PDB file of C-alpha atoms in Angstrom:
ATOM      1  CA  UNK Q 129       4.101  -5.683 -22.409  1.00 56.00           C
ATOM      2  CA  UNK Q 130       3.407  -8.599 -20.023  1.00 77.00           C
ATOM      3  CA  UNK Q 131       2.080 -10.923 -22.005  1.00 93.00           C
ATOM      4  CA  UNK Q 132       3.494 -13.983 -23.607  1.00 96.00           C
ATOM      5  CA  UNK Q 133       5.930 -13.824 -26.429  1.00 97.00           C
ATOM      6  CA  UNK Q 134       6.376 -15.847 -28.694  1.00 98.00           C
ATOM      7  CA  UNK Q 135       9.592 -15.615 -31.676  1.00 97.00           C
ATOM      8  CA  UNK Q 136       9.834 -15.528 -34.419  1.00 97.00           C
ATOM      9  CA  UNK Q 137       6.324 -14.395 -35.513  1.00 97.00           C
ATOM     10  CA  UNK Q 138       7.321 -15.836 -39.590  1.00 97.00           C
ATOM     11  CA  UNK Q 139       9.129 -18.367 -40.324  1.00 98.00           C
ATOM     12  CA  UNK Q 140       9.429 -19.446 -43.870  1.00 98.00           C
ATOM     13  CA  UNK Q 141      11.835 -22.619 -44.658  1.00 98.00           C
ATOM     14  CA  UNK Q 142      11.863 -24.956 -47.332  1.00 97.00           C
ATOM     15  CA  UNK Q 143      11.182 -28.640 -46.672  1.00 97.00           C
ATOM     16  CA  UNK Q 144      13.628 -30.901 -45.016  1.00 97.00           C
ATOM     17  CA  UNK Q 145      14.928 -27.873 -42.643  1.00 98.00           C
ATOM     18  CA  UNK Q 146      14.986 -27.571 -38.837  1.00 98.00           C
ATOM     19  CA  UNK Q 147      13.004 -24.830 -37.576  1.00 98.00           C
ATOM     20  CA  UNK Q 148      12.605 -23.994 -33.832  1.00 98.00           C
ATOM     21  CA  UNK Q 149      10.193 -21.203 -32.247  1.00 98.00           C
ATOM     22  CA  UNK Q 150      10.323 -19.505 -28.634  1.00 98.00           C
ATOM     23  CA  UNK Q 151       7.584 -19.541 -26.202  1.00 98.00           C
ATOM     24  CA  UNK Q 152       8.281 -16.701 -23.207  1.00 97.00           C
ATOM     25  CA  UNK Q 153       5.503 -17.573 -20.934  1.00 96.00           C
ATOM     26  CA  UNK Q 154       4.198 -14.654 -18.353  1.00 94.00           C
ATOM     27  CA  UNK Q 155       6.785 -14.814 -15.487  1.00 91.00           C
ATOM     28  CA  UNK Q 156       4.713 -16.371 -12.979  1.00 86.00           C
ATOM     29  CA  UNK Q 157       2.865 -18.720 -14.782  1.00 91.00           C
ATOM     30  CA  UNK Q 158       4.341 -22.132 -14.010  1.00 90.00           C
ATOM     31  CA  UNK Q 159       2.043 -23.739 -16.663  1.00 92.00           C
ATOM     32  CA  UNK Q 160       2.663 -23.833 -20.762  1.00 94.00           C
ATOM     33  CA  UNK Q 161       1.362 -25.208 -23.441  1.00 95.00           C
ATOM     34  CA  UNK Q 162       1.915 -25.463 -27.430  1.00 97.00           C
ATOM     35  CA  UNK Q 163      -0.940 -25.447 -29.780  1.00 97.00           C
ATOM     36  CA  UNK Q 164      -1.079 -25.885 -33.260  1.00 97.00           C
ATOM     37  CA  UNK Q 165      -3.894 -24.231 -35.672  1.00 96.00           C
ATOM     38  CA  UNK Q 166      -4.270 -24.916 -39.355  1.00 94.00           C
ATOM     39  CA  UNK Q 167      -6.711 -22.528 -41.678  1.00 90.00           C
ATOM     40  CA  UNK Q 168     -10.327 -23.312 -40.810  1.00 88.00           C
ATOM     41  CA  UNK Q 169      -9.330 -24.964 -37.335  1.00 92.00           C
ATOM     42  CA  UNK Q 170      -9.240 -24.202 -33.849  1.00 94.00           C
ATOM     43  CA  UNK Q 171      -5.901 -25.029 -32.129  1.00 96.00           C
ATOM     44  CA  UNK Q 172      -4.910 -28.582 -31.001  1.00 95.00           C
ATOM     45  CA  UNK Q 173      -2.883 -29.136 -28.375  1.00 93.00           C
ATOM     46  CA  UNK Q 174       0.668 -30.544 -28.489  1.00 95.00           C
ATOM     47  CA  UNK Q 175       1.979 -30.497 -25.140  1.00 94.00           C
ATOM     48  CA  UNK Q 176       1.932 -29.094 -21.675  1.00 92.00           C
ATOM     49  CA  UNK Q 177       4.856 -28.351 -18.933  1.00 93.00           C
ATOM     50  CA  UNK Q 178       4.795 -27.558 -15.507  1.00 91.00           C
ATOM     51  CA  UNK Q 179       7.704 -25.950 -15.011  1.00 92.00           C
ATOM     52  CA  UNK Q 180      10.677 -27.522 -16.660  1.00 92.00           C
ATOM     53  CA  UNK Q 181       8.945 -31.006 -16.379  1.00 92.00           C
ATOM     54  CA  UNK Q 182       6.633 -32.179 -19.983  1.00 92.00           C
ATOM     55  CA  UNK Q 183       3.791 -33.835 -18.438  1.00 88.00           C
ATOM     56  CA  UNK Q 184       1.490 -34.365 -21.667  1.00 86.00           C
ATOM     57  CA  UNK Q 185       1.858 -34.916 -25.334  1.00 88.00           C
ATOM     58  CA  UNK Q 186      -0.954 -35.073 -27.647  1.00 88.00           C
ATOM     59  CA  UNK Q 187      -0.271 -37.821 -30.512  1.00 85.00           C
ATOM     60  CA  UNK Q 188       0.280 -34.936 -32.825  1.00 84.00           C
ATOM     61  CA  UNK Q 189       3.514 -34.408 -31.416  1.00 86.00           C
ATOM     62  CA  UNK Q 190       5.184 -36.579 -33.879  1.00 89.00           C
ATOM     63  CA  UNK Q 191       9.075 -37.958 -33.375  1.00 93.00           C
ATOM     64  CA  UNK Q 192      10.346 -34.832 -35.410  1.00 96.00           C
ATOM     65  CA  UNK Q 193       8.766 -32.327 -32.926  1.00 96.00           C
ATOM     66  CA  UNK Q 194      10.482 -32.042 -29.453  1.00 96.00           C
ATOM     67  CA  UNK Q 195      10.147 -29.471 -27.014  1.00 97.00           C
ATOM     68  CA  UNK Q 196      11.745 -28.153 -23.938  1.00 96.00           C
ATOM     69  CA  UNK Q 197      11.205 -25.570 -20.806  1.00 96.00           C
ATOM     70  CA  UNK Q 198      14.756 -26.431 -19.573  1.00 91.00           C
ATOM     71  CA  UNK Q 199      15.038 -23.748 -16.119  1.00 87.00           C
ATOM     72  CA  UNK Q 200      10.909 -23.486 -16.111  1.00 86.00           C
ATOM     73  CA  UNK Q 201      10.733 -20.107 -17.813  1.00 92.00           C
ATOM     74  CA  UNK Q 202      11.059 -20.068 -21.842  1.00 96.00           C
ATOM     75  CA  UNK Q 203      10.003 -22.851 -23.774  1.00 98.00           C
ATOM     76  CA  UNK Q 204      11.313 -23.761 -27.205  1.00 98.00           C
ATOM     77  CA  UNK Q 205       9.211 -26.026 -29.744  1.00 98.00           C
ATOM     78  CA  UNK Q 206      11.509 -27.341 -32.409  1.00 97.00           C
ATOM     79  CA  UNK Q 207      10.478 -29.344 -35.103  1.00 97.00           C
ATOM     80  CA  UNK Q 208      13.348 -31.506 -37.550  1.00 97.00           C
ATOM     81  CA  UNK Q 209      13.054 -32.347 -41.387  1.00 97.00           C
ATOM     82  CA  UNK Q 210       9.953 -29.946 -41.508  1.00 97.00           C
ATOM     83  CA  UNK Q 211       6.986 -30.972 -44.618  1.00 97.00           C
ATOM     84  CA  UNK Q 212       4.591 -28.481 -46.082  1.00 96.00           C
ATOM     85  CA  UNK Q 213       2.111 -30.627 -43.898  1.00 95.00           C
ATOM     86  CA  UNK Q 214       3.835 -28.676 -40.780  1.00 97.00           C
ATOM     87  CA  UNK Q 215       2.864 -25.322 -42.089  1.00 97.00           C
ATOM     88  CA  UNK Q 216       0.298 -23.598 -39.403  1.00 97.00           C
ATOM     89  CA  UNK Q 217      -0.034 -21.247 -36.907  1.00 97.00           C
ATOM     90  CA  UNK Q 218       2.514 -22.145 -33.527  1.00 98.00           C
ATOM     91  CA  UNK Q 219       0.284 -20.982 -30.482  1.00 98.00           C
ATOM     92  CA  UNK Q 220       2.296 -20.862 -26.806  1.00 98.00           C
ATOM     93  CA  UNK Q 221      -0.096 -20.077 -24.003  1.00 96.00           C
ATOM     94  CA  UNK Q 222       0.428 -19.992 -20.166  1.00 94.00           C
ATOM     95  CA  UNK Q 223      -1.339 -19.907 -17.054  1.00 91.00           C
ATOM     96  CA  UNK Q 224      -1.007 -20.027 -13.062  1.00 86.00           C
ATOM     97  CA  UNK Q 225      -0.980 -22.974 -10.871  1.00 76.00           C
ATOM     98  CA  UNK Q 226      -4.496 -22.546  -9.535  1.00 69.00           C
ATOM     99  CA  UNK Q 227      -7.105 -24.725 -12.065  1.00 64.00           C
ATOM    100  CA  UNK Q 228      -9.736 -21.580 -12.199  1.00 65.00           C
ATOM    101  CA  UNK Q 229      -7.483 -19.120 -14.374  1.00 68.00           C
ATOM    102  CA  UNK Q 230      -7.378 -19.522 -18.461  1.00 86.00           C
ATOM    103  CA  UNK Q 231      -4.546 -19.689 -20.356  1.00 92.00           C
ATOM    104  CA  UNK Q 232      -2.935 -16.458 -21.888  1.00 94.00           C
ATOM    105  CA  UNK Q 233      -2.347 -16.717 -25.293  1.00 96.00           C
ATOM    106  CA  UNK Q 234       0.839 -15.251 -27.322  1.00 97.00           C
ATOM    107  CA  UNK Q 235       0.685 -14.300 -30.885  1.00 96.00           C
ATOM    108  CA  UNK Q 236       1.942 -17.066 -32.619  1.00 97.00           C
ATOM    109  CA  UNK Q 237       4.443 -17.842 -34.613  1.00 98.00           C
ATOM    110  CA  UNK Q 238       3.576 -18.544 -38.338  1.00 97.00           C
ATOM    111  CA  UNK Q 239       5.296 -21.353 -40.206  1.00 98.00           C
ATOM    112  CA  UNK Q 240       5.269 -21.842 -44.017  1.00 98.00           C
ATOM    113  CA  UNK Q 241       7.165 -24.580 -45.137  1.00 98.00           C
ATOM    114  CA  UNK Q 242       8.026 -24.346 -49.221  1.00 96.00           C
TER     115      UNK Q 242
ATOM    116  CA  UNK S 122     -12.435 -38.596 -28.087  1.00 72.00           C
ATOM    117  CA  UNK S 123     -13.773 -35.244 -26.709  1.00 80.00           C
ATOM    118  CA  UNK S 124     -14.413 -32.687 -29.240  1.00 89.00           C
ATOM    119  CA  UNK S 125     -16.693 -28.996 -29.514  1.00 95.00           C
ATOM    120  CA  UNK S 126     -18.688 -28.596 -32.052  1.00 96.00           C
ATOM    121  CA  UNK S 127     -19.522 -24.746 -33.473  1.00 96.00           C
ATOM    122  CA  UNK S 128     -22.099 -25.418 -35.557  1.00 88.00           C
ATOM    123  CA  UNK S 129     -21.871 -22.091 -37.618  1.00 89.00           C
ATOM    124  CA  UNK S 130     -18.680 -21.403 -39.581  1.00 93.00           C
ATOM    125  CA  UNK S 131     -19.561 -17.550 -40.547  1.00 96.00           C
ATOM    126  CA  UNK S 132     -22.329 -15.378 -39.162  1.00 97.00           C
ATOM    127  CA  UNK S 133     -23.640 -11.872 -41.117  1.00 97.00           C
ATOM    128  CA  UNK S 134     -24.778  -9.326 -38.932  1.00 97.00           C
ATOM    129  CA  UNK S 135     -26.034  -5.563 -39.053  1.00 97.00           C
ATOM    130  CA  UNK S 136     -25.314  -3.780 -36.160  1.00 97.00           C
ATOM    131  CA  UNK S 137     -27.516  -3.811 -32.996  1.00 97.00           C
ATOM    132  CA  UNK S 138     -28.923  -7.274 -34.251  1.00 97.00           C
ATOM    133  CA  UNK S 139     -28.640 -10.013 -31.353  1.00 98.00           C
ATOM    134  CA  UNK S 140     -26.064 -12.743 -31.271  1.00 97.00           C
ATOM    135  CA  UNK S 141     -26.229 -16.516 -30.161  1.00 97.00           C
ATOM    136  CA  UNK S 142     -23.409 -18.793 -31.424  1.00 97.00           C
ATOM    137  CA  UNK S 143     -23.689 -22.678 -30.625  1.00 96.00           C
ATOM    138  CA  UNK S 144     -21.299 -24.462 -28.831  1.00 97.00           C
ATOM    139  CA  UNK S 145     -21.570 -27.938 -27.646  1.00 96.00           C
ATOM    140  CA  UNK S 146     -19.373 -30.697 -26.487  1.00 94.00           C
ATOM    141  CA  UNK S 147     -19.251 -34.272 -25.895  1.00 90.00           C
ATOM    142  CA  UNK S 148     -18.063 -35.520 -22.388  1.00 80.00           C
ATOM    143  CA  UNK S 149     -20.132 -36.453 -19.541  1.00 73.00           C
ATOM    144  CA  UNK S 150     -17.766 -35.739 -17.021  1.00 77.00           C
ATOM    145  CA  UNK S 151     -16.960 -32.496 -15.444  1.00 80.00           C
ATOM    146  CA  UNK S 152     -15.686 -29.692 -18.031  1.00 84.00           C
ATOM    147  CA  UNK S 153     -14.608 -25.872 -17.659  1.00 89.00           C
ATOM    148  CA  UNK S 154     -15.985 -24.332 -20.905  1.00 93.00           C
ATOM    149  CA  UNK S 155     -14.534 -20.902 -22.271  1.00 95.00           C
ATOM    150  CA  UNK S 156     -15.349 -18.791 -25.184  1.00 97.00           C
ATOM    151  CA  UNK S 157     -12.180 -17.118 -26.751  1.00 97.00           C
ATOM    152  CA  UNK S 158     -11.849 -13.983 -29.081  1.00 97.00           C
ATOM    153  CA  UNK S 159      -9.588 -13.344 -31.863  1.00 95.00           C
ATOM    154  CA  UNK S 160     -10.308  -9.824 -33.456  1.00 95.00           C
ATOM    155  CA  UNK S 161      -8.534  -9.549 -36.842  1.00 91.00           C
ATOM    156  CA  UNK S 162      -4.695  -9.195 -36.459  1.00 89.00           C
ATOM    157  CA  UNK S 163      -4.627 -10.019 -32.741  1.00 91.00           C
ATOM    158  CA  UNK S 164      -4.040 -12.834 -30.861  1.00 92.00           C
ATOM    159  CA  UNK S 165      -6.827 -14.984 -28.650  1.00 95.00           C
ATOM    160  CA  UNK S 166      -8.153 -13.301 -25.436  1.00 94.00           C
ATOM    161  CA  UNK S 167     -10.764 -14.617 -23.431  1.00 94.00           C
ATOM    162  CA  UNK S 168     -14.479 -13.246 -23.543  1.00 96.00           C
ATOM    163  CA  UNK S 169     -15.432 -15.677 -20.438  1.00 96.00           C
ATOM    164  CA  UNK S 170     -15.244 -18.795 -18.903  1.00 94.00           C
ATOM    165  CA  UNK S 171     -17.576 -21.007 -16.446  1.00 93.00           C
ATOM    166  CA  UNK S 172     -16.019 -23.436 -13.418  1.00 89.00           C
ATOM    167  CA  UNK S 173     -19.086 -23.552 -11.341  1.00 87.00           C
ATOM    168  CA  UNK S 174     -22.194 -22.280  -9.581  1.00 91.00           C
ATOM    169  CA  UNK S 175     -24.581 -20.125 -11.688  1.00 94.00           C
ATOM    170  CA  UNK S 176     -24.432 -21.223 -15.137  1.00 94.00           C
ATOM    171  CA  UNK S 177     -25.090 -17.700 -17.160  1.00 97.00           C
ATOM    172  CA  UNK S 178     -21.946 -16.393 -17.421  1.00 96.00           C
ATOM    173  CA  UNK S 179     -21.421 -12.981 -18.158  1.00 96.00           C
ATOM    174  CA  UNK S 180     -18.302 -11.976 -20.244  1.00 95.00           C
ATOM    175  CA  UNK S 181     -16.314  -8.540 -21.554  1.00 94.00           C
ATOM    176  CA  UNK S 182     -17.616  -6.519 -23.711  1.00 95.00           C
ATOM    177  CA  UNK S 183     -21.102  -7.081 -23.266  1.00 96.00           C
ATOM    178  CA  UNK S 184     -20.643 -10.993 -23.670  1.00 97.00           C
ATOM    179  CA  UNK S 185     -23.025 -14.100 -22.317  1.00 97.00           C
ATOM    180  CA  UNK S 186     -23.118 -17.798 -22.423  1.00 98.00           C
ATOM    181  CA  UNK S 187     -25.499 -20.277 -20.366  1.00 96.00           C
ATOM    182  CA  UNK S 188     -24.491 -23.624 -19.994  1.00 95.00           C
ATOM    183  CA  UNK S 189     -26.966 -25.936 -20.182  1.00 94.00           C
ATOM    184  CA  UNK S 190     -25.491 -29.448 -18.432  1.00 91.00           C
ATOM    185  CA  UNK S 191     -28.191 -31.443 -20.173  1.00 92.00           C
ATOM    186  CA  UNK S 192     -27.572 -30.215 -23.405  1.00 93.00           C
ATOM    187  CA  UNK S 193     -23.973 -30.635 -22.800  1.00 93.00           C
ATOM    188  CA  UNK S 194     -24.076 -27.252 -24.170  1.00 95.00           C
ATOM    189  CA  UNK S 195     -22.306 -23.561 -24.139  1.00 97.00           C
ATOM    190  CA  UNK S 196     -23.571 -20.848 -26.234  1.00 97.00           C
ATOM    191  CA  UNK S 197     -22.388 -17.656 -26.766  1.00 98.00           C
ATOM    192  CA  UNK S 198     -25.254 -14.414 -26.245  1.00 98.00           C
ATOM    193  CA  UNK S 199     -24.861 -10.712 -27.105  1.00 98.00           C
ATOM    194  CA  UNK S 200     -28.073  -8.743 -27.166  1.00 97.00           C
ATOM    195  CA  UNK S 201     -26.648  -6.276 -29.680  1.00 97.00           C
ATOM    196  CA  UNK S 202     -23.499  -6.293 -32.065  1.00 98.00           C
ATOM    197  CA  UNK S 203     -21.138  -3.773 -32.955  1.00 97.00           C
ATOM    198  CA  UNK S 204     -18.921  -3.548 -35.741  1.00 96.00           C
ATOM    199  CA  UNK S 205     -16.231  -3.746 -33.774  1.00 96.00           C
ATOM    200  CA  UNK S 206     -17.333  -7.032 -32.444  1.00 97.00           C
ATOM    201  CA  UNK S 207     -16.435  -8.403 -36.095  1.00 97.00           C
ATOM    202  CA  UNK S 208     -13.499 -11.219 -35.159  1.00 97.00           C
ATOM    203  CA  UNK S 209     -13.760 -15.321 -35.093  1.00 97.00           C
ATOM    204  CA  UNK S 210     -14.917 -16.773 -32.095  1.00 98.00           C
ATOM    205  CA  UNK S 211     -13.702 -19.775 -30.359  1.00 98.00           C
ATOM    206  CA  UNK S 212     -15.370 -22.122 -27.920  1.00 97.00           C
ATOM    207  CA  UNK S 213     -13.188 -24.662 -25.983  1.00 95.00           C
ATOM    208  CA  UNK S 214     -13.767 -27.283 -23.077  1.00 92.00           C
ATOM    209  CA  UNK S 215     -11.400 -28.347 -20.291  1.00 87.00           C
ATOM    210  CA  UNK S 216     -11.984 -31.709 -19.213  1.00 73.00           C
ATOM    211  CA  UNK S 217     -11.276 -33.126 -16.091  1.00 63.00           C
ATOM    212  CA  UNK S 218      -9.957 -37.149 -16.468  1.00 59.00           C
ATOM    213  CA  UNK S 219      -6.737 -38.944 -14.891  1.00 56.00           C
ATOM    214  CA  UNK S 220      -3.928 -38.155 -17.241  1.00 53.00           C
ATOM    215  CA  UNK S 221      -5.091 -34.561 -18.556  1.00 56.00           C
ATOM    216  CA  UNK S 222      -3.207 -31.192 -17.599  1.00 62.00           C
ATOM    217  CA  UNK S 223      -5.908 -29.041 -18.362  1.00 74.00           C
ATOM    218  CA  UNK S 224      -5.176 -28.865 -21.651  1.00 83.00           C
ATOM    219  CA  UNK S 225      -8.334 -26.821 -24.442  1.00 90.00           C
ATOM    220  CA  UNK S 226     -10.012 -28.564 -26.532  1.00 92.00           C
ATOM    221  CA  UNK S 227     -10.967 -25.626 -29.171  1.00 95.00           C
ATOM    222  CA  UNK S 228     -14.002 -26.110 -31.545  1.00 96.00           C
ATOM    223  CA  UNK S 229     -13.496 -25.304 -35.340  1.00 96.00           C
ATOM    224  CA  UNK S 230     -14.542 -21.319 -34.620  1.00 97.00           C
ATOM    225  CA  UNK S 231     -17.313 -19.102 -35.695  1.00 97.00           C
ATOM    226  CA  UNK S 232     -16.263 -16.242 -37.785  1.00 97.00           C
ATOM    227  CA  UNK S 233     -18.317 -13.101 -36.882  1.00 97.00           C
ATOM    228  CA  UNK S 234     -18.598 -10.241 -39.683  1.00 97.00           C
ATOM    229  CA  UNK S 235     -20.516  -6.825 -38.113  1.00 97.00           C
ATOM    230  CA  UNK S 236     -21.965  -4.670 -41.177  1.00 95.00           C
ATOM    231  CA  UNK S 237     -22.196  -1.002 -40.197  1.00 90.00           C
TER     232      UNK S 237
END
């Protein structure tokens, strides 16, 4: 399959924990982003790299989120001292360079924090 | 802020009935608009998307949407449903502005249930 991948798919940690997910991208798509999406919402945006440099963040990346695309390929998204208000879906989704192609969506990775 | 508005959370269908879910959005600039699919255990895929030029889009699987500038708005067409259309629906907006990466704005979703 060469779509994006994202690990884990669950994650279940109590409150207070560190958690952090993996984003592989597809492997010529210099362009990711993370999305959150909470039950009953579409996903929001978090942030955006182009290659290993993070251009964007929305204001919903709080201080306890940080993420990183260190050699341009995989991404991680980690988020410190989780709360059960973190608990949501963890979308990663890529895309080429040119501005006419979507973004490719991976399967998530589903947080519940306890 | 920008933001997409789906203005129906769940639709009922029988199959072979026609489909039109509303999508509109609120920026006056230029957008990219997409409709994305999410069929029960799978992850989003795109139906279709409109750049530029004619502004009837046609999609996968049978799939439509006009966008009407004026209206600032996107709706989704399908002249007739099948059950295995059944899956929430998601309409989203790229806008163009100094600063953004191309990031989606996603509305809230329409979910989509096909009776047999």
């Amino acid at each position: 399959d060469t779509g994006v991948s994202q690990d884990p798919r669950h994650k279940i940690t109590k409150r207070g924990q560190n958690v952090t997910f993996r984003c592989d991208p597809i492997s010529e798509h210099n362009r990711l982003y993370w999305y959150r999406q909470t039950l009953g919402q579409g996903p929001e945006f978090l942030t955006y790299f182009q290659n290993e440099a993070q251009l964007e963040k929305s204001r919903l990346l709080s201080d306890r989120f940080s993420a990183e695309r260190p050699k341009g390929s995989f991404s991680t998204l980690e988020i410190q001292r989780t709360e059960q208000g973190d608990s949501a879906m963890y979308l990663c989704a890529s895309r080429p360079g040119q501005a006419t192609n979507e973004q490719f969506f991976g399967p998530g990775t589903r947080l519940t924090v306890l | 802020a920008q933001s997409v508005s789906q203005h129906n959370h769940h639709v009922i269908l029988s199959e072979a009935a026609s489909l039109e879910l509303g999508c509109n959005y609120s920026y006056g600039g230029t957008v990219n608009l997409f409709w994305y699919v999410q069929y029960p255990g799978q992850h989003l895929q795109l139906l279709l998307k409109y750049f530029s030029g004619d502004p009837l889009v046609k999609g996968i699987k049978g799939f439509e949407a006009e966008f009407i500038k004026s209206k600032f708005s996107f709706n989704l067409r399908k002249p007739s449903v099948q059950w295995s259309d059944t899956a929430e629906y998601f309409c989203a907006v790229n806008v163009h502005y100094g600063g953004s990466q191309g990031n989606l704005i996603f509305g809230k979703g329409t979910k989509l249930s096909v009776k047999p």
